Amino acid sequence: MQFTPYALINFIVTLVALWLGYLIWSRRPGIGVRAHVLLSFGLMLWAFGSGIELLVIDLNAKLLTTHMTYAGITLSTSAWFVFVLQYTGYGKYVTRRLILFLLIEPLLVQVLILTNPLHALFWESIALEAVDGLTVARYGYGSAFWIHAVYAYGLLLISLILLVRSLIRSSPLYRGQVTYLLLSSLTPWIANFLYVSRLSPLPDFVDLTPPSFLIVVATAAWNLYRYRLMDIIPVARDTIVEGMTDSIIVIDRSDRIVDINPAALRLLNVPAGTALGRPAAEIITGQEHVVEQFRNVDEVDSEIETEIGGKRRNFNLRIIPLRNRQQELTARIVVLHDITGLKQTNEQLKIASERAEESTRLKSQFLATMSHELRTPLNAIIGYTELSLMGMVGNLNDTQKQYQERVLANSKHLLGLINDILDLSRIEAGRFELLIQPFNVADWVRDIVEQHAVLASEKGIGFASELDPSLPEQVLGDARHLRQIVVNLISNGIKFTKEGTVSVTVRREPPHADGEYWSIQVRDTGIGIPASQRETIFTEFYQVDSSLTREFGGTGLGLTIVHRLIMTMGGTIRVESTEGAGSTFTVTLPLVPVKDQAPAPVSAHLT
Ligand code: ADP
C-alpha cells in the first residue's frame, strides 16, 4: 500500500458521483433520469477503480482494479450517449436493442482485460515503475485498446454533434441549459488530450478524465434538477408547445419575444424566425391593446376581443408570470385560446332562447285572450239555460228539464276549465296582478268552510276547520286569490276522499329569523299520492293516474295554478302523503298584520 493525494481526488469524485446519482434518482420518473443514474454509477466505478489503483503496489492488485476502472469508463460513455439521445429528442431510438448493443463493448473489454496475458491484445506490455517514490503501472497499449478508444470517443463525438444540433435548433429560452451541457461535455476531451499529450502540469500517471467527467455528470444533473427535465427540456417543449393549437408566446423582462409556437406565428401572421428576440410590440402590429395586456406582472385570465385579418375574434388570454428563486420576474408565458366559435354559439343560443321565451309569452298571451273571449258566449249559454230552467221561457217537461240541466252542468265545467287556463296563461304572460288589501281572516275562513261543508256532507264525508286565535284579526293579502288556492286544495281533498274527513287548519307559524309567517293546512283521508309523484303534481296537466281522471274528473291544472299563485305571493307549498291514508298540503305565507288602521289597497304587479 502507498499513499498519494491524487488518489484522494478520485475518491472525492466517487462520493460526489454517488450523491449526484442519488439526487437524480429521487427525481424519477423523468426523461433521462435512469440514464443519468447509470452515468453517475459508471463514473463512481471509474473514479474508485483509478483511486484504488494508485494505492496498491502489487501488479496483480493493480490489474484487478482495472476491471473496475474499465467497467466504469465503458458504462459512463454508453450512459452518456443514451442520456444525450433522450435529452435531444431522440429518445425513441433508445430501444432494448440499442441498450443490448451498447452493452457488448463493456463486456468485451472485461473479457479482453481478463484474457490479456494470453493474447496481449489490450495491453502489449505492463510494467511497474517507480515515479516520485510511488509504484505506478505502465501500460503499453495494444490494438484492442485502440479500437476501444475509438469506439468510446466515437460515442462521445456523436453525443457532441447531437448537442450542437440541439443548440442550433432550440429557442433562446433553452439555449442556456444546452450550452452548459455542451461546454461541460468538452472537458473530458481536454483532460484526455492533456493526459495523452503529457502537457498536464501534474505527474503523467495522474489521469484527470474522471474529475472532468464529473463536470459533465454534474451539469447534466443540474439541468435535470433545475429545469425538471419533464417540464421544460427542449424535447418536452417541442412535443407539447409546438404541437399545441393554442398560441403560446414567451416574453422576457424587457418585453422581448423569447419563444413563440407555430400556432402563435400563424395567428399573428408573423414569418417564422423573425419574431425571436424582437420586442413584442414591434412584431404584433395593430394589436396594441392586446400587447398592452402582456405587460401585466400578475397572473391574468381574461377575455379579449380583437380583429385579425378583418374578422372579429375572441380569445381567452392567460398570462403566467415566471419568477426566479429571488421572486424576480424573469419571463411571462402568454397563452391565447381561441374562443370565437364558442362565443358565437353562446350568442346564437342566447338569441334562440330569447326568441323561445318571447314565443311562449305570445302563446300565453294568445291563450289568455282566447279564454277570455270564450267566457263571454259561455256565460250567455249558462245565463239563458238558468233562465229557461227557472221557467222564464215557459214550462219545461221532465225530459227538457233534464237536458237543460245537462247543458248547464257541462257549461259550468267548461267555464271552470277556461277559467283555469285563463289564470295560468295570465300568470305566464306576465299579466297577472295581485290585489293586496286587508281582510278579516275569520270571515274569510268561515266563508270557505260554509261552502265546502255542504259539498263534503253531500259526499258523506266529514269536514272540520280550526283557526288559530293568535292570528291577527286582519292581515294584508289578496283574499280572492288566497281563496282560490284553498278552494282548490279542499276540492281536491273532497274529490280524492271516499270516507273520513277533510280538515282545514289556519295557524300562526312560530317566529322565524326572516319574518313572520302563517299557514293554511288542508288534510284529507283519501287515496294519497305516491312519493315519486309528489313534486310532479305541481306541473301543468299532470295527473297521478289518468284513469283517475275518468273517475274523479279534473284537468291537472289546479295545483299548477295554486303553486304559481303561492310563489307570486312569496310563499311556499309542501305536500306530505301516505298512499291509501291521505294527504296534507301546507301553504306557508308571509304574515303582514294590519295595524291600527287599514291602509289603502295596494296593488302589486307581479310576473
Ligand atoms: P286535477 O284537476 O286533476 O285535480 P290538480 O293539479 O289539482 O289537477 O291535481 C293534479 C293531480 O294530483 C290530480 O289529478 C291527482 O292525481 C293528484 N292530487 C291532487 N290532490 C290530491 C289529493 N288531495 N289526494 C290525492 N291525489 C291528489
XYZ file of C-alpha atoms and ligand atoms in Angstrom:
634
model
C 0.000 0.000 0.000
C 1.127 3.524 -0.678
C -0.476 6.882 -0.257
C -0.840 9.752 -2.715
C -3.177 12.775 -2.612
C -4.057 12.085 -6.259
C -5.960 9.015 -5.097
C -7.953 11.284 -2.841
C -9.175 13.302 -5.839
C -10.626 10.105 -7.273
C -12.344 9.205 -4.031
C -13.898 12.640 -3.815
C -15.158 12.237 -7.380
C -16.606 8.847 -6.354
C -18.532 10.368 -3.467
C -19.816 13.322 -5.461
C -20.945 10.978 -8.256
C -22.736 8.846 -5.677
C -24.501 11.870 -4.263
C -25.491 13.195 -7.719
C -26.798 9.786 -8.706
C -28.913 9.641 -5.574
C -30.191 13.177 -6.096
C -31.357 12.438 -9.619
C -32.742 9.035 -8.649
C -35.069 10.821 -6.260
C -36.420 12.774 -9.235
C -37.629 9.741 -11.140
C -39.611 9.165 -13.193
C -38.474 11.606 -15.841
C -36.806 11.692 -19.207
C -33.087 10.909 -18.900
C -33.200 10.131 -15.181
C -32.267 6.460 -15.495
C -29.524 7.208 -17.996
C -28.132 9.815 -15.643
C -28.134 7.458 -12.665
C -26.224 4.936 -14.745
C -23.823 7.658 -15.809
C -23.146 8.546 -12.171
C -22.720 4.879 -11.296
C -20.262 4.410 -14.154
C -18.238 7.409 -13.045
C -18.230 6.073 -9.483
C -16.695 2.782 -10.605
C -14.246 4.572 -12.842
C -13.008 7.015 -10.199
C -12.988 4.446 -7.399
C -11.045 1.939 -9.531
C -8.493 4.606 -10.515
C -8.125 5.696 -6.879
C -7.503 2.185 -5.594
C -5.049 1.511 -8.407
C -2.910 4.377 -7.147
C -2.939 2.972 -3.605
C -1.960 -0.639 -4.288
C 1.602 -1.541 -5.234
C 1.271 -5.125 -6.332
C 0.943 -5.573 -10.114
C -1.801 -8.190 -9.825
C -3.735 -5.979 -7.459
C -3.361 -3.084 -9.879
C -4.603 -5.256 -12.744
C -7.613 -6.270 -10.686
C -8.615 -2.623 -10.230
C -8.515 -2.032 -13.980
C -11.574 -4.263 -14.283
C -13.490 -1.777 -12.204
C -11.993 1.245 -13.920
C -12.822 -0.019 -17.405
C -16.300 -1.148 -16.381
C -16.809 2.442 -15.229
C -15.349 4.029 -18.353
C -17.360 1.907 -20.778
C -20.561 2.248 -18.758
C -20.277 6.040 -18.468
C -19.683 6.598 -22.153
C -22.660 4.410 -23.113
C -24.889 6.013 -20.476
C -23.854 9.489 -21.594
C -24.738 8.604 -25.178
C -28.186 7.362 -24.107
C -28.717 10.442 -21.964
C -27.890 12.798 -24.841
C -30.173 10.865 -27.189
C -33.070 11.337 -24.780
C -32.219 14.913 -23.968
C -32.058 15.996 -27.581
C -35.309 14.384 -28.571
C -34.105 11.082 -29.983
C -35.467 9.104 -27.085
C -37.388 6.894 -29.463
C -34.131 5.350 -30.625
C -33.337 4.211 -27.108
C -34.715 0.720 -27.606
C -33.935 -2.519 -25.814
C -31.900 -3.496 -28.861
C -29.743 -0.391 -28.637
C -29.127 -0.960 -24.923
C -28.079 -4.567 -25.591
C -25.811 -3.356 -28.365
C -24.251 -0.766 -26.087
C -23.532 -3.456 -23.503
C -21.445 -5.507 -25.930
C -18.403 -3.272 -25.801
C -18.181 -3.033 -21.965
C -18.416 -6.840 -21.722
C -15.870 -7.334 -24.460
C -13.424 -5.029 -22.726
C -13.811 -7.021 -19.485
C -13.088 -10.273 -21.307
C -10.085 -8.740 -23.102
C -8.596 -7.483 -19.828
C -9.115 -10.858 -18.183
C -7.563 -12.772 -21.027
C -4.854 -10.239 -21.824
C -1.968 -12.454 -20.579
C -2.976 -14.932 -23.283
C -3.123 -12.595 -26.266
C -1.713 -9.223 -25.190
C -4.217 -7.519 -27.462
C -5.380 -4.932 -24.952
C -2.024 -4.249 -23.364
C 1.129 -5.265 -25.146
C 3.192 -4.723 -22.029
C 2.538 -3.968 -18.396
C 5.336 -2.941 -16.097
C 5.705 -1.433 -12.667
C 7.752 1.726 -12.412
C 8.814 3.932 -9.548
C 7.834 7.555 -10.123
C 8.278 10.224 -7.422
C 8.525 7.498 -4.794
C 5.325 5.817 -5.970
C 4.872 2.486 -7.674
C 2.841 3.055 -10.819
C 1.862 0.684 -13.605
C 2.871 1.482 -17.159
C 0.652 0.058 -19.843
C 1.759 -0.389 -23.416
C -1.499 -0.173 -25.323
C -2.377 -2.894 -27.815
C -4.615 -2.834 -30.883
C -7.779 -3.858 -28.964
C -7.272 -0.932 -26.637
C -7.159 1.486 -29.557
C -10.331 0.017 -31.009
C -11.976 0.531 -27.610
C -10.690 4.129 -27.503
C -12.000 4.899 -30.988
C -15.378 3.377 -30.084
C -15.619 5.352 -26.841
C -14.632 8.631 -28.471
C -16.976 7.836 -31.332
C -19.880 7.710 -28.896
C -18.722 10.929 -27.252
C -18.413 12.604 -30.642
C -21.903 11.601 -31.746
C -23.204 12.928 -28.425
C -21.349 16.183 -29.011
C -22.822 16.551 -32.508
C -26.319 15.901 -31.195
C -25.859 18.600 -28.566
C -24.569 21.113 -31.119
C -27.596 20.435 -33.343
C -29.915 20.830 -30.419
C -28.250 24.116 -29.520
C -28.751 25.477 -33.020
C -32.373 24.410 -33.118
C -33.594 25.279 -29.668
C -35.160 28.590 -28.818
C -33.260 31.082 -26.658
C -35.174 30.056 -23.564
C -33.498 26.651 -23.570
C -30.213 27.642 -25.108
C -28.639 28.259 -21.713
C -29.045 24.732 -20.466
C -27.947 23.180 -23.760
C -24.858 25.415 -23.885
C -23.756 24.419 -20.382
C -24.167 20.782 -21.223
C -22.246 21.166 -24.457
C -19.377 23.065 -22.843
C -19.136 20.622 -19.971
C -19.043 17.687 -22.380
C -15.883 19.187 -23.886
C -13.930 18.931 -20.630
C -13.194 15.165 -20.848
C -11.735 15.787 -24.304
C -9.437 18.479 -22.918
C -8.440 16.371 -19.902
C -7.736 13.386 -22.092
C -5.752 15.494 -24.529
C -3.604 16.800 -21.666
C -3.113 13.265 -20.369
C -2.195 11.740 -23.705
C -0.042 14.673 -24.891
C 1.650 14.781 -21.475
C 1.083 18.536 -21.404
C -0.564 18.282 -17.990
C 1.361 20.003 -15.181
C 0.556 17.026 -12.962
C 2.637 13.803 -12.915
C 1.967 11.795 -16.052
C 0.322 8.912 -14.202
C -2.481 11.178 -12.980
C -5.477 10.930 -15.305
C -7.795 13.903 -14.906
C -10.529 12.363 -17.046
C -12.653 11.138 -14.083
C -12.837 14.597 -12.425
C -13.516 16.183 -15.801
C -16.301 13.693 -16.395
C -17.694 14.693 -13.060
C -18.246 18.155 -14.528
C -20.376 16.583 -17.263
C -22.341 14.463 -14.794
C -22.871 17.456 -12.516
C -24.039 19.738 -15.352
C -26.447 17.096 -16.584
C -27.694 16.645 -13.023
C -28.115 20.397 -12.652
C -30.139 20.523 -15.848
C -32.344 17.689 -14.731
C -32.714 19.097 -11.259
C -33.184 22.737 -12.069
C -35.320 22.512 -15.186
C -37.133 19.379 -14.088
C -36.484 17.731 -17.391
C -40.054 16.651 -17.872
C -41.293 20.191 -17.655
C -39.193 22.282 -19.937
C -36.300 20.492 -21.533
C -36.254 21.153 -25.255
C -37.798 17.768 -26.035
C -40.808 18.267 -23.833
C -41.203 21.758 -25.180
C -41.086 20.560 -28.773
C -43.763 17.976 -28.346
C -46.074 19.992 -26.130
C -45.684 23.599 -27.171
C -45.046 23.137 -30.871
C -47.976 20.830 -31.349
C -50.460 22.898 -29.421
C -53.353 24.597 -31.153
C -53.311 27.403 -28.603
C -50.946 30.280 -29.292
C -48.063 30.463 -26.868
C -45.656 33.378 -26.614
C -42.907 33.687 -24.026
C -41.832 37.229 -23.275
C -38.801 38.214 -21.237
C -38.419 41.006 -18.738
C -37.880 43.646 -21.396
C -40.988 42.597 -23.361
C -38.989 40.756 -25.983
C -40.267 37.559 -27.532
C -38.050 34.674 -26.471
C -40.239 31.855 -27.625
C -43.254 31.561 -29.863
C -45.018 28.486 -31.156
C -46.254 27.873 -34.727
C -49.883 28.477 -33.696
C -48.970 31.966 -32.475
C -46.947 32.697 -35.613
C -49.927 31.733 -37.749
C -52.343 33.740 -35.669
C -50.252 36.891 -35.703
C -49.208 36.313 -39.289
C -45.541 36.597 -38.406
C -42.971 34.744 -40.521
C -41.057 32.120 -38.518
C -37.631 33.231 -37.420
C -38.306 36.961 -37.433
C -40.014 37.152 -34.069
C -37.403 35.797 -31.674
C -35.511 38.416 -29.735
C -37.617 41.292 -31.024
C -39.912 43.449 -28.864
C -43.445 42.057 -28.776
C -44.981 45.404 -29.726
C -42.860 45.527 -32.886
C -43.873 42.060 -34.052
C -47.511 42.073 -33.110
C -48.622 45.152 -35.003
C -52.102 46.582 -34.934
C -52.902 44.760 -31.683
C -51.719 47.417 -29.257
C -54.452 46.722 -26.735
C -53.549 43.058 -26.691
C -49.814 43.664 -26.359
C -50.569 46.162 -23.603
C -52.018 43.285 -21.584
C -48.775 41.307 -21.934
C -47.087 43.857 -19.684
C -49.122 42.602 -16.753
C -46.874 41.426 -13.999
C -49.578 39.429 -12.268
C -51.341 36.377 -13.454
C -54.072 37.223 -15.954
C -57.044 35.172 -17.065
C -59.349 37.290 -19.164
C -61.272 37.505 -22.377
C -60.246 39.769 -25.214
C -61.864 40.706 -28.463
C -59.831 41.796 -31.414
C -59.805 41.967 -35.174
C -57.481 39.734 -37.126
C -57.489 39.770 -40.901
C -60.709 41.789 -40.884
C -62.522 39.225 -38.739
C -63.692 39.644 -35.182
C -62.043 37.072 -32.928
C -62.423 36.303 -29.249
C -59.690 34.860 -27.111
C -59.182 33.648 -23.640
C -55.929 35.317 -22.611
C -53.808 33.750 -19.900
C -50.579 35.254 -18.704
C -48.439 33.239 -16.351
C -45.509 35.113 -14.817
C -42.321 33.107 -14.302
C -40.156 34.083 -11.386
C -36.717 33.011 -10.270
C -35.889 31.951 -6.772
C -35.468 35.572 -5.701
C -39.050 36.103 -6.840
C -37.912 38.395 -9.645
C -39.945 38.283 -12.805
C -37.914 36.536 -15.494
C -40.480 35.903 -18.180
C -44.184 35.684 -18.887
C -45.934 32.921 -20.733
C -48.809 34.258 -22.791
C -51.419 31.734 -23.884
C -54.154 32.715 -26.324
C -57.011 30.273 -26.641
C -59.416 30.975 -29.480
C -62.991 31.076 -28.181
C -64.570 32.789 -31.197
C -66.643 29.723 -32.094
C -67.762 29.204 -28.536
C -68.704 32.844 -28.201
C -70.729 32.784 -31.414
C -72.547 29.639 -30.324
C -73.318 31.286 -26.999
C -74.703 34.350 -28.704
C -76.824 32.246 -31.028
C -78.098 30.267 -28.062
C -78.978 33.472 -26.279
C -80.914 34.782 -29.273
C -82.662 31.430 -29.664
C -83.635 31.309 -26.025
C -84.885 34.916 -26.144
C -86.965 34.023 -29.175
C -88.317 30.934 -27.448
C -89.200 32.970 -24.380
C -90.928 35.591 -26.474
C -92.895 32.984 -28.370
C -94.006 31.304 -25.118
C -95.079 34.683 -23.848
C -97.032 35.354 -27.052
C -98.626 31.916 -26.836
C -99.682 32.527 -23.250
C -100.988 35.942 -24.237
C -102.995 34.388 -27.045
C -104.383 31.775 -24.651
C -105.297 34.465 -22.161
C -107.167 36.472 -24.787
C -108.837 33.413 -26.230
C -110.052 32.040 -22.946
C -111.322 35.475 -22.024
C -113.231 35.667 -25.294
C -114.600 32.141 -24.806
C -116.035 33.055 -21.450
C -118.454 35.638 -22.794
C -120.529 33.316 -25.023
C -120.279 30.588 -22.393
C -121.691 32.906 -19.744
C -124.534 33.697 -22.110
C -125.257 29.967 -22.534
C -125.188 29.454 -18.782
C -127.392 32.532 -18.190
C -130.032 31.524 -20.730
C -130.048 27.906 -19.570
C -130.611 29.047 -15.994
C -133.453 31.313 -17.148
C -135.119 28.506 -19.032
C -134.712 26.166 -16.033
C -136.360 28.810 -13.892
C -139.328 28.592 -16.268
C -138.874 32.055 -17.746
C -139.471 30.744 -21.283
C -142.395 28.570 -20.403
C -142.835 25.315 -18.581
C -140.426 22.504 -19.403
C -141.374 18.872 -19.363
C -139.138 16.416 -17.492
C -137.019 15.428 -20.466
C -136.486 19.076 -21.459
C -135.553 19.910 -17.872
C -133.097 17.004 -17.718
C -131.461 18.079 -20.966
C -131.227 21.685 -19.854
C -129.629 20.607 -16.575
C -127.025 18.633 -18.536
C -126.313 21.704 -20.659
C -125.906 23.775 -17.507
C -123.608 21.251 -15.760
C -121.357 20.815 -18.804
C -121.203 24.543 -19.454
C -120.164 25.168 -15.865
C -117.467 22.511 -16.150
C -116.273 24.123 -19.365
C -116.285 27.524 -17.691
C -114.159 26.132 -14.835
C -111.677 24.774 -17.327
C -111.489 28.015 -19.249
C -111.032 29.935 -16.012
C -108.093 27.696 -15.091
C -106.454 28.174 -18.480
C -107.058 31.910 -18.292
C -105.460 32.099 -14.856
C -102.423 30.087 -15.836
C -101.832 31.907 -19.088
C -102.246 35.263 -17.368
C -99.595 34.322 -14.828
C -97.300 33.091 -17.609
C -97.853 36.076 -19.863
C -96.969 38.372 -17.010
C -100.446 39.828 -16.992
C -101.358 38.714 -13.554
C -101.880 41.168 -10.753
C -102.242 40.584 -7.052
C -104.634 42.846 -5.263
C -103.184 43.259 -1.801
C -105.523 44.641 0.789
C -106.513 43.986 4.393
C -109.027 41.253 5.040
C -110.573 39.586 8.056
C -109.141 36.091 8.412
C -112.010 34.659 10.466
C -114.646 35.836 7.952
C -112.536 34.562 5.112
C -112.217 31.085 6.669
C -115.889 30.904 7.638
C -116.971 31.704 4.110
C -114.850 28.911 2.634
C -115.874 26.404 5.287
C -119.594 27.059 4.846
C -119.391 26.405 1.151
C -117.392 23.189 1.445
C -119.026 21.645 4.475
C -122.149 21.179 2.333
C -120.170 19.597 -0.501
C -118.432 17.218 1.896
C -121.602 16.139 3.641
C -123.240 15.532 0.253
C -120.401 13.070 -0.400
C -120.817 11.544 3.045
C -117.514 12.665 4.493
C -116.763 14.924 7.426
C -115.423 18.433 7.249
C -113.561 20.223 10.032
C -111.814 23.559 10.421
C -109.607 25.212 13.000
C -108.465 28.814 13.317
C -105.535 29.803 15.493
C -106.703 32.579 17.866
C -103.212 34.109 17.980
C -103.563 35.207 14.371
C -104.222 38.928 13.930
C -107.776 39.787 13.120
C -106.822 41.496 9.911
C -103.989 40.569 7.569
C -102.723 42.005 4.304
C -103.066 39.838 1.216
C -105.005 39.023 -1.919
C -108.064 37.427 -0.331
C -109.628 36.411 -3.651
C -106.606 34.515 -4.918
C -105.916 33.055 -1.488
C -109.425 31.727 -1.519
C -108.821 30.270 -4.967
C -105.789 28.416 -3.590
C -107.595 26.984 -0.593
C -110.743 26.132 -2.547
C -108.609 24.194 -4.993
C -106.906 22.216 -2.234
C -110.165 21.490 -0.423
C -111.917 20.466 -3.657
C -109.076 18.032 -4.388
C -109.312 16.739 -0.824
C -113.021 16.095 -1.128
C -112.611 14.738 -4.643
C -109.977 12.149 -3.698
C -111.515 11.097 -0.374
C -114.161 8.413 -0.200
C -114.527 8.216 3.561
C -113.151 10.081 6.538
C -112.681 13.807 6.921
C -111.245 16.786 5.124
C -109.988 19.443 7.513
C -108.616 22.968 7.179
C -106.271 24.410 9.799
C -105.188 28.057 9.712
C -102.458 28.965 12.193
C -99.666 31.357 13.014
C -96.201 29.871 12.496
C -93.563 30.050 15.257
C -91.426 33.221 14.882
C -88.751 32.864 12.218
C -85.464 34.749 11.719
C -86.525 36.254 8.388
C -90.007 37.379 9.382
C -93.448 36.169 10.455
C -95.444 33.513 8.626
C -98.873 31.961 8.749
C -100.010 28.680 7.263
C -103.106 27.029 5.845
C -103.163 23.265 6.045
C -105.625 21.097 4.117
C -105.676 17.496 5.287
C -107.662 14.589 3.867
C -108.024 10.858 4.477
C -108.191 9.987 0.792
C -106.220 7.898 -1.678
C -102.879 9.651 -1.084
C -100.139 10.478 -3.594
C -97.216 8.145 -4.395
C -93.849 9.537 -3.171
C -92.404 9.655 -6.686
C -95.182 11.968 -7.865
C -95.234 14.471 -5.022
C -93.124 17.005 -6.911
C -94.624 16.499 -10.353
C -98.224 17.126 -9.334
C -97.374 20.829 -9.397
C -96.514 20.745 -13.105
C -99.267 21.622 -15.527
C -101.638 18.957 -16.895
C -100.060 16.376 -14.596
C -102.275 13.765 -13.026
C -101.038 10.848 -10.963
C -103.060 8.325 -12.827
C -105.030 9.260 -15.898
C -107.612 6.570 -15.097
C -108.432 8.681 -12.050
C -109.493 11.483 -14.396
C -112.313 9.340 -15.581
C -113.262 8.556 -12.019
C -112.770 11.945 -10.435
C -112.642 14.426 -13.319
C -110.217 17.368 -13.397
C -107.636 18.784 -15.745
C -104.318 18.675 -13.933
C -104.139 22.474 -13.904
C -105.389 23.193 -10.382
C -102.188 22.545 -8.426
C -100.083 24.292 -11.065
C -102.115 27.447 -10.631
C -102.012 27.050 -6.852
C -98.231 26.691 -6.940
C -97.687 29.724 -9.187
C -100.047 31.859 -7.143
C -98.295 30.965 -3.902
C -94.905 31.720 -5.448
C -96.043 35.163 -6.558
C -97.250 35.773 -3.023
C -93.797 34.919 -1.693
C -94.984 31.729 -0.026
C -94.331 28.007 -0.286
C -96.378 24.847 -0.593
C -95.412 21.375 0.500
C -97.187 18.062 0.467
C -96.988 15.092 2.796
C -98.881 11.973 1.921
C -99.280 8.298 2.687
C -100.727 6.197 -0.071
C -104.132 4.953 0.896
C -104.166 7.011 4.087
C -104.432 10.605 2.926
C -102.556 13.773 2.031
C -101.693 17.033 3.751
C -100.988 20.180 1.753
C -99.399 23.016 3.740
C -99.258 26.542 2.360
C -96.964 28.932 4.213
C -97.265 32.683 3.575
C -95.586 35.799 4.910
C -97.750 37.313 7.606
C -98.372 41.021 7.215
C -100.725 42.091 10.023
C -102.728 45.278 9.606
C -102.015 47.637 12.490
C -104.346 50.324 13.850
C -105.995 51.444 10.708
C -106.265 49.693 7.417
C -104.013 51.166 4.735
C -105.287 51.977 1.313
C -105.483 48.982 -1.034
C -102.134 48.175 -2.615
C -101.876 46.642 -5.990
C -98.802 44.613 -6.779
C -97.981 43.753 -10.304
C -96.145 40.509 -10.297
C -94.866 38.398 -13.083
P -106.924 17.971 -11.191
O -107.737 18.985 -11.885
O -106.681 16.735 -11.993
O -107.352 17.705 -9.798
P -104.622 19.145 -9.894
O -103.491 19.914 -10.448
O -105.457 19.784 -8.866
O -105.488 18.647 -11.112
O -104.051 17.794 -9.321
C -103.139 17.033 -10.061
C -103.169 15.581 -9.641
O -102.618 15.452 -8.318
C -104.523 15.015 -9.533
O -105.009 14.549 -10.757
C -104.330 13.852 -8.555
O -103.810 12.772 -9.217
C -103.295 14.418 -7.599
N -103.875 15.006 -6.377
C -104.061 16.319 -6.094
N -104.595 16.471 -4.856
C -104.747 15.230 -4.333
C -105.246 14.719 -3.092
N -105.719 15.520 -2.126
N -105.250 13.376 -2.908
C -104.780 12.550 -3.876
N -104.294 12.969 -5.079
C -104.289 14.292 -5.312
